[in-house]
Amino acid sequence: MFKNNDTVKSFGCSKIDTIFSLGVFTTVSSILSFYIFCLIDMIFN
């Protein structure tokens, strides 16, 4: 996930890239969007 100089590896599937960063970004964004839609639903109910 990190290079030797403590920078995050770029997205991709090759040996020097990582797909883990994309997975974390997708998971966090889906959780945030779920809570936003729940708040919108509670406000307009």
CSV table of C-alpha atoms in Angstrom, one decimal:
chain,number,residue,atom,x,y,z
A,1,MET,CA,0.0,0.0,0.0
A,2,PHE,CA,2.9,2.4,0.7
A,3,LYS,CA,6.2,2.9,-1.2
A,4,ASN,CA,9.5,3.0,0.6
A,5,ASN,CA,9.4,6.8,0.9
A,6,ASP,CA,6.0,6.6,2.7
A,7,THR,CA,3.9,7.7,-0.2
A,8,VAL,CA,0.8,5.8,-1.2
A,9,LYS,CA,1.1,3.6,-4.3
A,10,SER,CA,-1.0,4.5,-7.3
A,11,PHE,CA,-4.1,2.6,-8.3
A,12,GLY,CA,-3.7,-0.4,-10.6
A,13,CYS,CA,-3.2,-4.1,-10.7
A,14,SER,CA,0.5,-4.4,-11.6
A,15,LYS,CA,3.3,-5.4,-9.2
A,16,ILE,CA,4.2,-1.8,-8.3
A,17,ASP,CA,0.6,-0.6,-8.0
A,18,THR,CA,-2.0,-1.6,-5.5
A,19,ILE,CA,-5.8,-2.2,-5.9
A,20,PHE,CA,-6.2,-1.9,-2.1
A,21,SER,CA,-6.3,1.9,-2.2
A,22,LEU,CA,-9.1,1.8,-4.7
A,23,GLY,CA,-11.0,-0.7,-2.5
A,24,VAL,CA,-10.7,1.5,0.6
A,25,PHE,CA,-11.8,4.5,-1.3
A,26,THR,CA,-14.8,2.7,-2.7
A,27,THR,CA,-15.8,1.3,0.7
A,28,VAL,CA,-15.5,4.6,2.4
A,29,SER,CA,-17.5,6.5,-0.3
A,30,SER,CA,-20.3,3.9,-0.3
A,31,ILE,CA,-20.6,4.1,3.5
A,32,LEU,CA,-20.7,7.9,3.4
A,33,SER,CA,-23.3,7.9,0.6
A,34,PHE,CA,-25.5,5.4,2.6
A,35,TYR,CA,-25.5,7.6,5.6
A,36,ILE,CA,-26.2,10.7,3.5
A,37,PHE,CA,-29.2,9.0,1.9
A,38,CYS,CA,-30.4,7.9,5.4
A,39,LEU,CA,-30.2,11.4,6.7
A,40,ILE,CA,-32.1,12.7,3.6
A,41,ASP,CA,-34.8,10.1,4.1
A,42,MET,CA,-35.2,11.0,7.8
A,43,ILE,CA,-35.4,14.7,7.1
A,44,PHE,CA,-38.1,14.4,4.4
A,45,ASN,CA,-40.2,11.8,6.2
